[in-house]
Amino acid sequence: MVKTITTFLLETPVLMIFLCLCLGYLFGQVKIKSFTVGSTVGVLVIGLLLGQLGTIKIDPIIKDVFFDLFIFAIGYEVGPSFVRSLKSNGIKLVIQSVFFGGVALVVAIGLFKIFKVGPGEAAGITAGALTQSATIGTATSAINGLNISAAAKAAYTSEAAIAYALTYVFGTVGVLIFLKNIAPVILRVDLKEETKKLTEALNFTGGSSRSALTAKVGLRVFDIGEAAAIEGHSVKQLEKQFNGDFVIETIVRNQQTFTATADTLLQAHDYIVAVGDVDDFLAFLQKDPTAKEIVGTPYRQIDLKTTTVMLTRVFSHHALTTLLKNGVLITEATRNGNPVTDLTTLRTGDRLTLTGTARAIQASLPEMGYEVADGPQTDISYLSIGIVLGILLGSIVIHAGSIPVTLGTGGGALFAGLFLGWYQDQHADRGQIPPATRWFLKSIGLNLFIAVVGLQAGAQFLPALQKMGAVVLLIGAILSILPHLVTLLFGKYVLKLNPIDNIGSLTGAGTITAAMNALSEETGSSIFGLSYTPAFAVGNILLTVLGPLVVALIQ
């Protein structure tokens, strides 16, 4: 019976993959204080365990497809913040992140040379100790490009998965303890007190700022009288008479309600539902005495729309006046992801979040720009061409002396995602990949890749573990802590960063979100997110690129 079940599982790889995902995600929800196992480690552990059943044949193209989807989504998502961080005043945080990546590479190569670690183990230790799962994928891509036998490639890939699983836990927990408990001692500061000082100095609340201007929302229902002056006129003509200071949203005719359009012709005894400035309603009544206001009708219920608008070269500040008169609320204004509190300083490239009637918003777009695409649909062409460009870029091999250096398809897809993510941020009417889709691509893309790696590495798990021994754990521990320690001192004595920015940016440079969350819980403030964000964008890229670099230099 057991043999039959085992044979069935080994001959049904699709079932095994989804079994890994199911059990791995459940195992990944295990939480011990601030430490969470995480779905990626969970899937890998389950894959290694199921891999003990025997050899599972899975087409390698499955890994490539899903990893490319994952890594492109990562690049697409961090692309805008990466470019912003290069332009912003937080250049010191970018420098610190780059320094951290450089130190991590030097320390890693030094340790691997001293302990004579092979490419597979080196890739896995780098990914686990620095808690950057994407490194396994880019390193595997680089391994597959080596001029070695298929058996050697398979062995290296298995070693990478096992070394990653062994070093990831300390890479998370050890660094979390170092940044939360040891780093403040080295800097000789009280973290809670420093957080309080910086919060007061920056007037930081952790919430979103409100715009300086608001609208007077008015809604009235008018009955067009018999032989009214506006009878037979279009909605557009009526609105134009009052300089667009109010809009006709709906019309009730013969007790039937329908949405008004610019070309709709008005008839006697139509009820028109108008949204705009109260003063302009009074002017309307004075100009057309045959119209009368209808009070207490059910027709006052209208639908409001919330949308984000990208300001382009057509933007005119007159458009803001029109918006406000038409009862549209400006709920948020941002520039490069940062809040704009003075709306008189708005310019091309800024974004406004508006709430109002659809026609009121639409009427102002010609003087503003265009709506940012935020629907549920994904631009598949944009996504696909990005991966195509990434694969082509990753196919390029540059020889540094006798060492072949290549990004591999994974690294290529990352950089293609960076560029196209930034481009889409600047041209928000095209190339939309909604947040929910990005989350799915990142989660299922990486973890399906990891599931396949784990299943295929499972049979070699015990032999590889015996071969690696405790040395892997020692190397991983050193690689986890030493770059953070050196960079912490660099940030203090060279960059002169305040302690909060120094420690916060290290959580980003090391892409260790768990540490940032732990710091926020410890101090009761989310101010660490200010330095975490730009450093995370840079760290995500640099640590991912470490994969092929380590493979090239070790090989």
Coordinates of C-alpha atoms in Angstrom, one line a residue:
M1 CA 0.0 0.0 0.0
V2 CA 2.8 2.4 1.0
K3 CA 4.8 1.5 -2.1
T4 CA 1.8 2.1 -4.3
I5 CA 1.2 5.6 -2.8
T6 CA 4.8 6.4 -3.1
T7 CA 4.9 5.3 -6.8
F8 CA 1.8 7.3 -7.5
L9 CA 3.3 10.5 -5.9
L10 CA 6.6 10.1 -7.7
E11 CA 4.8 9.7 -11.1
T12 CA 2.6 12.7 -10.5
P13 CA 4.9 15.6 -10.1
V14 CA 2.1 18.2 -10.5
L15 CA 0.4 16.8 -7.4
M16 CA 3.7 16.9 -5.5
I17 CA 4.3 20.5 -6.4
F18 CA 0.9 21.7 -5.2
L19 CA 1.2 19.5 -2.1
C20 CA 4.5 21.4 -1.4
L21 CA 2.7 24.7 -1.8
C22 CA -0.3 23.6 0.4
L23 CA 1.8 22.3 3.3
G24 CA 4.6 24.8 2.9
Y25 CA 2.3 27.8 3.2
L26 CA 0.7 26.3 6.3
F27 CA 4.1 25.6 7.8
G28 CA 5.2 29.1 6.9
Q29 CA 2.5 30.6 9.1
V30 CA 4.3 29.3 12.3
K31 CA 5.3 32.3 14.3
I32 CA 7.6 32.5 17.3
K33 CA 7.5 36.0 18.8
S34 CA 8.7 38.4 16.0
F35 CA 10.1 35.5 13.9
T36 CA 7.9 33.9 11.2
V37 CA 9.1 30.9 9.3
G38 CA 7.7 32.3 6.1
S39 CA 6.2 30.6 3.1
T40 CA 9.4 30.3 1.1
V41 CA 11.3 28.4 3.9
G42 CA 8.1 26.4 4.6
V43 CA 7.8 25.3 1.0
L44 CA 11.5 24.4 0.7
V45 CA 11.4 22.3 3.9
I46 CA 8.3 20.4 2.8
G47 CA 9.9 20.0 -0.6
L48 CA 13.1 18.5 0.9
L49 CA 11.0 16.2 3.1
L50 CA 8.8 14.9 0.2
G51 CA 11.9 14.6 -1.9
Q52 CA 13.0 11.8 0.4
L53 CA 10.5 9.6 -1.3
G54 CA 12.7 9.3 -4.4
T55 CA 13.7 10.9 -7.6
I56 CA 11.1 13.1 -9.1
K57 CA 11.3 14.1 -12.8
I58 CA 10.2 17.7 -13.4
D59 CA 10.8 19.6 -16.6
P60 CA 13.3 22.4 -15.7
I61 CA 11.3 24.9 -17.9
I62 CA 8.7 25.1 -15.1
K63 CA 11.2 26.6 -12.7
D64 CA 12.4 29.1 -15.3
V65 CA 8.9 30.3 -16.2
F66 CA 7.8 30.9 -12.7
F67 CA 11.0 32.4 -11.5
D68 CA 11.1 34.8 -14.3
L69 CA 7.5 35.9 -13.4
F70 CA 8.6 36.4 -9.8
I71 CA 11.8 38.3 -10.5
F72 CA 10.1 40.6 -13.1
A73 CA 7.4 41.4 -10.6
I74 CA 10.0 42.3 -8.0
G75 CA 11.8 44.6 -10.4
Y76 CA 8.5 46.2 -11.6
E77 CA 7.4 46.9 -8.0
V78 CA 10.7 48.4 -6.7
G79 CA 11.6 50.2 -9.9
P80 CA 9.9 53.5 -9.1
S81 CA 11.1 53.7 -5.5
F82 CA 14.6 52.7 -6.7
V83 CA 14.8 55.6 -9.1
R84 CA 13.3 58.0 -6.6
S85 CA 15.8 57.0 -4.0
L86 CA 18.6 57.8 -6.4
K87 CA 17.1 61.3 -6.9
S88 CA 16.1 62.0 -3.3
N89 CA 17.8 63.7 -0.4
G90 CA 18.3 60.2 1.1
I91 CA 21.4 59.6 -1.0
K92 CA 23.2 58.6 2.1
L93 CA 20.9 55.7 2.6
V94 CA 21.5 54.6 -1.0
I95 CA 25.3 54.8 -0.4
Q96 CA 24.9 52.8 2.8
S97 CA 22.9 50.1 0.9
V98 CA 25.5 49.9 -1.8
F99 CA 28.3 49.7 0.8
F100 CA 26.4 46.9 2.5
G101 CA 26.1 45.0 -0.7
G102 CA 29.8 45.4 -1.4
V103 CA 30.9 44.3 2.0
A104 CA 28.6 41.3 1.8
L105 CA 30.2 40.3 -1.5
V106 CA 33.7 40.7 -0.2
V107 CA 33.0 38.8 3.1
A108 CA 31.2 36.0 1.2
I109 CA 33.9 35.5 -1.3
G110 CA 36.6 35.6 1.4
L111 CA 34.8 33.0 3.5
F112 CA 34.1 30.8 0.5
K113 CA 37.7 30.9 -0.6
I114 CA 39.0 30.2 3.0
F115 CA 36.7 27.2 3.5
K116 CA 36.8 26.1 -0.1
V117 CA 33.1 26.2 -0.7
G118 CA 31.7 25.3 -4.1
P119 CA 29.3 27.4 -6.3
G120 CA 26.2 25.5 -5.1
E121 CA 26.8 25.8 -1.4
A122 CA 28.0 29.4 -1.9
A123 CA 24.8 30.5 -3.6
G124 CA 22.6 28.8 -1.0
I125 CA 24.6 30.3 2.0
T126 CA 24.5 33.8 0.4
A127 CA 20.7 33.6 -0.1
G128 CA 20.0 32.2 3.4
A129 CA 22.5 34.3 5.4
L130 CA 21.3 37.5 3.7
T131 CA 17.7 36.4 3.7
Q132 CA 17.3 37.1 -0.1
S133 CA 15.4 34.2 -1.6
A134 CA 15.6 35.6 -5.1
T135 CA 19.4 35.0 -5.0
I136 CA 18.8 31.2 -5.3
G137 CA 17.0 31.8 -8.6
T138 CA 19.5 34.1 -10.1
A139 CA 22.4 31.8 -8.9
T140 CA 20.7 28.8 -10.3
S141 CA 20.3 30.6 -13.6
A142 CA 24.0 31.3 -13.6
I143 CA 24.8 27.7 -12.7
N144 CA 22.8 26.5 -15.6
G145 CA 24.9 28.7 -17.9
L146 CA 28.2 27.2 -16.7
N147 CA 30.2 24.9 -19.1
I148 CA 29.8 21.9 -16.8
S149 CA 28.0 18.6 -17.0
A150 CA 24.3 18.2 -16.3
A151 CA 25.0 16.1 -13.3
A152 CA 27.3 18.8 -11.8
K153 CA 24.6 21.5 -12.4
A154 CA 22.0 19.3 -10.6
A155 CA 24.4 18.8 -7.7
Y156 CA 25.1 22.5 -7.4
T157 CA 21.4 23.3 -7.5
S158 CA 20.6 20.8 -4.7
E159 CA 23.5 22.1 -2.6
A160 CA 22.1 25.6 -3.0
A161 CA 18.7 24.6 -1.8
I162 CA 20.0 22.8 1.3
A163 CA 22.5 25.5 2.3
Y164 CA 19.8 28.1 2.0
A165 CA 17.5 26.1 4.3
L166 CA 20.2 25.6 6.8
T167 CA 21.3 29.3 7.0
Y168 CA 18.1 31.2 6.6
V169 CA 16.8 30.9 10.2
F170 CA 19.9 32.4 11.7
G171 CA 20.0 35.0 8.9
T172 CA 16.7 36.2 10.1
V173 CA 16.7 35.7 13.9
G174 CA 20.4 36.5 14.4
V175 CA 20.2 39.8 12.4
L176 CA 16.9 40.7 14.1
I177 CA 18.6 40.3 17.5
F178 CA 21.7 42.2 16.4
L179 CA 19.8 45.2 15.0
K180 CA 17.2 45.4 17.8
N181 CA 19.4 44.7 20.8
I182 CA 23.1 44.9 20.0
A183 CA 23.3 47.7 17.4
P184 CA 21.9 50.3 19.9
V185 CA 24.5 49.3 22.4
I186 CA 27.3 49.7 19.8
L187 CA 25.9 53.1 18.9
R188 CA 25.5 53.9 22.7
V189 CA 21.9 55.1 22.3
D190 CA 18.5 54.3 23.9
L191 CA 16.4 53.3 20.9
K192 CA 13.1 54.4 22.3
E193 CA 14.5 57.8 23.3
E194 CA 16.1 58.4 19.9
T195 CA 12.9 57.4 18.2
K196 CA 11.0 60.0 20.3
K197 CA 13.5 62.7 19.5
L198 CA 13.5 62.1 15.8
T199 CA 9.7 61.9 15.7
E200 CA 9.4 65.2 17.4
A201 CA 12.0 66.8 15.2
L202 CA 10.4 65.7 12.0
N203 CA 6.8 66.2 13.3
F204 CA 6.3 62.6 12.2
T205 CA 2.8 61.1 12.8
G206 CA 3.0 57.9 10.7
G207 CA -0.2 58.8 9.0
S208 CA -1.1 60.4 5.7
S209 CA -1.2 64.2 5.4
R210 CA -4.3 66.0 4.3
S211 CA -4.5 68.4 1.5
A212 CA -4.6 72.2 2.2
L213 CA -7.7 72.8 0.2
T214 CA -11.2 71.2 0.4
A215 CA -14.3 71.6 -1.6
K216 CA -17.8 72.9 -0.8
V217 CA -19.9 70.0 -1.8
G218 CA -23.4 71.0 -2.9
L219 CA -26.2 69.0 -4.5
R220 CA -29.5 70.3 -5.7
V221 CA -32.5 69.1 -7.7
F222 CA -34.2 71.5 -10.0
D223 CA -37.5 71.2 -12.0
I224 CA -37.2 72.8 -15.4
G225 CA -40.4 74.8 -15.8
E226 CA -42.7 75.1 -18.8
A227 CA -41.2 77.2 -21.7
A228 CA -37.9 77.5 -19.8
A229 CA -35.1 79.4 -21.4
I230 CA -32.9 76.3 -21.3
E231 CA -35.4 73.9 -22.8
G232 CA -34.0 72.2 -25.8
H233 CA -30.4 73.1 -24.8
S234 CA -27.9 70.4 -24.2
V235 CA -26.4 69.6 -20.9
K236 CA -23.0 70.9 -22.2
Q237 CA -24.6 74.2 -23.2
L238 CA -26.2 74.7 -19.7
E239 CA -22.9 74.0 -17.9
K240 CA -21.0 76.3 -20.2
Q241 CA -23.4 79.2 -19.4
F242 CA -22.1 79.0 -15.8
N243 CA -18.5 78.5 -16.8
G244 CA -18.5 74.8 -15.8
D245 CA -19.0 75.8 -12.1
F246 CA -21.4 72.9 -11.6
V247 CA -22.2 69.7 -13.5
I248 CA -25.5 67.9 -14.3
E249 CA -25.0 64.4 -13.0
T250 CA -28.4 62.7 -13.6
I251 CA -31.8 63.6 -15.1
V252 CA -35.2 62.4 -14.1
R253 CA -37.7 62.3 -16.9
N254 CA -41.2 60.8 -16.5
Q255 CA -40.0 59.3 -13.2
Q256 CA -37.1 57.5 -15.0
T257 CA -33.6 58.4 -13.8
F258 CA -30.6 58.2 -16.2
T259 CA -27.1 59.5 -16.3
A260 CA -26.6 62.8 -18.0
T261 CA -24.2 63.2 -20.9
A262 CA -22.9 66.3 -22.6
D263 CA -25.2 65.9 -25.6
T264 CA -28.4 65.1 -23.6
L265 CA -31.1 67.7 -24.6
L266 CA -33.2 69.1 -21.7
Q267 CA -37.0 69.0 -21.8
A268 CA -39.7 70.8 -19.9
H269 CA -40.3 69.4 -16.4
D270 CA -37.1 67.4 -16.4
Y271 CA -35.6 67.1 -12.9
I272 CA -31.9 67.8 -13.2
V273 CA -29.6 66.7 -10.3
A274 CA -26.7 69.2 -10.2
V275 CA -23.5 69.0 -8.2
G276 CA -21.4 72.2 -7.5
D277 CA -21.0 75.4 -5.7
V278 CA -24.1 76.7 -3.7
D279 CA -23.6 80.3 -5.0
D280 CA -23.8 79.1 -8.6
F281 CA -27.1 77.3 -7.9
L282 CA -28.5 80.6 -6.7
A283 CA -27.3 82.4 -9.8
F284 CA -29.0 79.6 -11.9
L285 CA -32.3 80.2 -10.1
Q286 CA -32.1 84.0 -10.6
K287 CA -31.3 83.6 -14.3
D288 CA -34.1 81.2 -15.1
P289 CA -37.1 82.0 -12.8
T290 CA -39.1 79.2 -14.4
A291 CA -36.9 76.6 -12.7
K292 CA -37.6 75.7 -9.1
E293 CA -35.7 73.7 -6.6
I294 CA -37.2 70.4 -5.5
V295 CA -36.6 69.7 -1.8
G296 CA -36.5 66.4 0.0
T297 CA -36.5 64.2 -3.1
P298 CA -35.0 60.6 -3.4
Y299 CA -33.1 61.8 -6.4
R300 CA -30.4 63.3 -4.3
Q301 CA -28.6 60.0 -4.1
I302 CA -25.8 59.9 -6.6
D303 CA -22.7 57.7 -7.0
L304 CA -19.3 59.1 -6.1
K305 CA -16.1 57.9 -7.6
T306 CA -12.6 57.8 -6.2
T307 CA -9.7 57.9 -8.6
T308 CA -6.1 59.0 -9.0
V309 CA -5.1 61.4 -11.6
M310 CA -1.6 61.9 -13.1
L311 CA -0.9 65.6 -13.8
T312 CA 0.7 66.1 -17.2
R313 CA 1.9 69.1 -19.3
V314 CA -1.7 70.2 -19.8
F315 CA -2.1 70.8 -16.1
S316 CA -3.5 74.2 -15.1
H317 CA -4.2 75.5 -11.6
H318 CA -7.5 76.7 -12.9
A319 CA -8.5 73.0 -13.0
L320 CA -8.2 72.9 -9.2
T321 CA -10.7 75.7 -8.9
T322 CA -13.1 73.9 -11.3
L323 CA -12.7 70.7 -9.2
L324 CA -13.5 72.4 -6.0
K325 CA -16.5 74.3 -7.3
N326 CA -17.9 71.0 -8.7
G327 CA -17.8 69.4 -5.3
V328 CA -14.8 67.2 -6.0
L329 CA -12.7 66.4 -2.9
I330 CA -8.9 66.3 -3.2
T331 CA -8.1 63.6 -0.6
E332 CA -4.4 63.2 -1.3
A333 CA -1.6 64.8 -3.4
T334 CA 1.7 63.1 -3.8
R335 CA 5.0 63.7 -5.6
N336 CA 7.4 60.8 -6.1
G337 CA 5.5 58.9 -3.4
N338 CA 5.8 61.8 -0.9
P339 CA 2.8 63.9 0.3
V340 CA 2.3 67.4 -1.1
T341 CA 0.5 69.6 1.5
D342 CA 0.5 72.9 -0.5
L343 CA -1.6 72.4 -3.6
T344 CA -0.4 75.6 -5.0
T345 CA 3.0 73.9 -5.7
L346 CA 1.5 71.1 -7.8
R347 CA 3.3 70.4 -11.1
T348 CA 3.6 67.9 -13.9
G349 CA 4.2 64.3 -12.6
D350 CA 2.3 64.8 -9.4
R351 CA -0.7 62.6 -8.5
L352 CA -4.0 63.6 -7.1
T353 CA -6.5 61.3 -5.5
L354 CA -10.0 62.7 -6.1
T355 CA -13.5 61.8 -4.8
G356 CA -16.5 63.2 -6.6
T357 CA -19.0 62.4 -9.3
A358 CA -17.7 60.8 -12.5
R359 CA -18.8 63.7 -14.8
A360 CA -17.3 66.3 -12.4
I361 CA -13.9 64.6 -12.5
Q362 CA -14.1 63.9 -16.2
A363 CA -14.9 67.5 -17.0
S364 CA -11.6 68.6 -15.4
L365 CA -9.3 66.0 -17.0
P366 CA -8.5 68.1 -20.1
E367 CA -6.8 70.6 -17.8
M368 CA -5.1 68.0 -15.6
G369 CA -3.9 64.9 -17.3
Y370 CA -5.3 61.4 -17.2
E371 CA -6.6 58.8 -14.7
V372 CA -4.1 56.3 -13.4
A373 CA -5.1 52.8 -14.4
D374 CA -6.0 51.0 -11.2
G375 CA -8.5 48.4 -12.4
P376 CA -8.1 44.6 -11.9
Q377 CA -6.8 43.9 -15.4
T378 CA -3.1 43.2 -16.1
D379 CA -1.4 44.4 -19.2
I380 CA -0.2 40.9 -20.3
S381 CA 1.7 42.3 -23.3
Y382 CA 3.7 44.7 -21.1
L383 CA 4.5 41.9 -18.7
S384 CA 5.5 39.5 -21.5
I385 CA 7.7 41.9 -23.4
G386 CA 9.4 42.7 -20.1
I387 CA 10.4 39.1 -19.6
V388 CA 11.4 38.7 -23.3
L389 CA 13.7 41.7 -22.9
G390 CA 15.0 40.3 -19.6
I391 CA 15.8 36.9 -21.1
L392 CA 17.7 38.6 -24.0
L393 CA 19.6 40.8 -21.6
G394 CA 20.4 37.8 -19.4
S395 CA 21.8 35.9 -22.4
I396 CA 24.7 38.3 -22.7
V397 CA 28.0 37.0 -21.3
I398 CA 30.9 39.3 -20.6
H399 CA 34.3 37.8 -19.9
A400 CA 36.3 39.5 -17.1
G401 CA 39.6 37.9 -17.9
S402 CA 38.9 34.2 -17.8
I403 CA 35.8 34.6 -15.7
P404 CA 32.4 34.6 -17.6
V405 CA 30.0 37.0 -16.0
T406 CA 26.3 37.0 -16.9
L407 CA 23.1 38.1 -15.2
G408 CA 21.3 35.0 -16.4
T409 CA 17.6 35.1 -17.3
G410 CA 16.7 35.9 -13.7
G411 CA 19.0 38.9 -13.4
G412 CA 18.0 40.1 -16.9
A413 CA 14.3 39.9 -16.0
L414 CA 15.0 41.8 -12.8
F415 CA 16.6 44.7 -14.6
A416 CA 13.9 44.7 -17.3
G417 CA 11.3 44.9 -14.5
L418 CA 13.1 47.8 -12.9
F419 CA 13.1 49.8 -16.1
L420 CA 9.5 49.0 -17.1
G421 CA 8.2 49.5 -13.5
W422 CA 9.8 53.0 -13.5
Y423 CA 8.5 53.7 -17.0
Q424 CA 4.9 52.7 -16.0
D425 CA 5.1 55.0 -13.0
Q426 CA 5.9 57.9 -15.3
H427 CA 3.2 56.8 -17.8
A428 CA 0.5 55.5 -15.6
D429 CA -2.1 55.0 -18.4
R430 CA -0.3 51.9 -19.8
G431 CA 1.5 48.8 -18.5
Q432 CA -0.7 48.3 -15.5
I433 CA 0.0 45.3 -13.2
P434 CA -2.3 45.7 -10.2
P435 CA -0.9 45.1 -6.6
A436 CA -2.9 41.9 -6.2
T437 CA -1.5 40.4 -9.4
R438 CA 2.1 41.5 -8.4
W439 CA 1.6 39.7 -5.0
F440 CA 0.4 36.6 -6.7
L441 CA 3.3 36.6 -9.2
K442 CA 5.8 37.1 -6.4
S443 CA 4.4 34.6 -4.1
I444 CA 3.5 31.7 -6.4
G445 CA 6.4 32.5 -8.8
L446 CA 9.1 32.1 -6.2
N447 CA 7.5 29.4 -4.1
L448 CA 6.6 27.2 -7.1
F449 CA 10.2 27.5 -8.2
I450 CA 11.4 26.7 -4.6
A451 CA 9.0 23.7 -4.5
V452 CA 10.6 22.2 -7.6
V453 CA 14.1 22.9 -6.3
G454 CA 13.3 21.3 -2.9
L455 CA 11.6 18.2 -4.5
Q456 CA 14.6 17.6 -6.8
A457 CA 17.1 18.2 -4.0
G458 CA 15.4 16.0 -1.5
A459 CA 17.1 12.8 -2.6
Q460 CA 20.6 14.4 -2.1
F461 CA 19.6 16.1 1.2
L462 CA 21.2 13.8 3.7
P463 CA 24.4 13.1 1.7
A464 CA 24.8 16.9 1.1
L465 CA 24.1 17.7 4.8
Q466 CA 26.8 15.2 5.9
K467 CA 29.2 16.7 3.4
M468 CA 28.6 20.3 4.4
G469 CA 28.5 19.7 8.2
A470 CA 28.6 22.5 10.7
V471 CA 30.9 24.6 8.6
V472 CA 27.9 25.9 6.6
L473 CA 26.2 27.1 9.8
L474 CA 29.4 28.9 10.9
I475 CA 29.9 30.6 7.5
G476 CA 26.3 31.6 7.4
A477 CA 26.4 33.1 10.9
I478 CA 29.5 35.2 10.0
L479 CA 28.0 36.3 6.7
S480 CA 24.7 37.3 8.4
I481 CA 26.3 39.5 11.0
L482 CA 29.6 40.9 9.8
P483 CA 28.3 43.0 6.9
H484 CA 25.7 44.6 9.2
L485 CA 28.3 45.4 11.8
V486 CA 30.8 46.9 9.3
T487 CA 28.0 48.9 7.6
L488 CA 26.6 50.1 11.0
L489 CA 30.0 51.6 11.9
F490 CA 30.4 53.0 8.3
G491 CA 27.0 54.7 8.7
K492 CA 27.9 56.2 12.1
Y493 CA 31.5 57.4 11.5
V494 CA 31.6 58.1 7.7
L495 CA 28.0 59.0 6.7
K496 CA 27.2 60.5 10.1
L497 CA 23.7 59.0 10.0
N498 CA 21.4 59.4 13.0
P499 CA 20.9 56.1 14.9
I500 CA 17.3 55.6 13.6
D501 CA 18.3 56.0 10.0
N502 CA 21.4 54.0 10.5
I503 CA 19.6 51.0 11.9
G504 CA 16.4 51.4 9.8
S505 CA 18.4 51.5 6.5
L506 CA 20.2 48.3 7.5
T507 CA 16.9 46.5 7.7
G508 CA 16.2 47.6 4.2
A509 CA 19.7 47.0 2.8
G510 CA 19.6 43.5 4.2
T511 CA 16.0 43.1 3.0
I512 CA 15.0 41.8 6.4
T513 CA 11.5 43.1 6.9
A514 CA 11.1 41.1 10.1
A515 CA 13.7 43.2 11.8
M516 CA 12.0 46.5 10.8
N517 CA 8.7 45.2 12.1
A518 CA 10.4 44.2 15.4
L519 CA 12.0 47.6 15.8
S520 CA 8.6 49.3 15.2
E521 CA 7.0 47.1 17.8
E522 CA 9.8 47.7 20.3
T523 CA 9.6 51.5 20.0
G524 CA 5.9 51.9 19.1
S525 CA 6.8 54.0 16.0
S526 CA 6.8 53.3 12.3
I527 CA 9.5 55.9 11.7
F528 CA 12.0 53.2 10.7
G529 CA 10.0 52.8 7.5
L530 CA 11.3 56.2 6.3
S531 CA 14.9 54.9 6.0
Y532 CA 13.9 51.3 5.3
T533 CA 12.1 52.0 2.0
P534 CA 14.8 53.5 -0.2
A535 CA 17.4 51.1 1.3
F536 CA 15.1 48.1 0.6
A537 CA 14.7 49.1 -3.0
V538 CA 18.5 49.2 -3.5
G539 CA 19.1 46.1 -1.4
N540 CA 16.6 44.0 -3.2
I541 CA 18.5 44.6 -6.5
L542 CA 22.1 44.3 -5.2
L543 CA 21.5 41.1 -3.1
T544 CA 19.7 39.5 -6.0
V545 CA 22.6 40.2 -8.4
L546 CA 25.0 38.7 -5.8
G547 CA 23.8 35.2 -6.9
P548 CA 25.4 35.2 -10.4
L549 CA 28.4 37.2 -9.1
V550 CA 29.2 34.6 -6.4
V551 CA 28.8 31.7 -8.8
A552 CA 31.1 33.4 -11.4
L553 CA 33.8 34.3 -8.9
I554 CA 33.7 31.0 -7.0
Q555 CA 33.6 28.9 -10.2

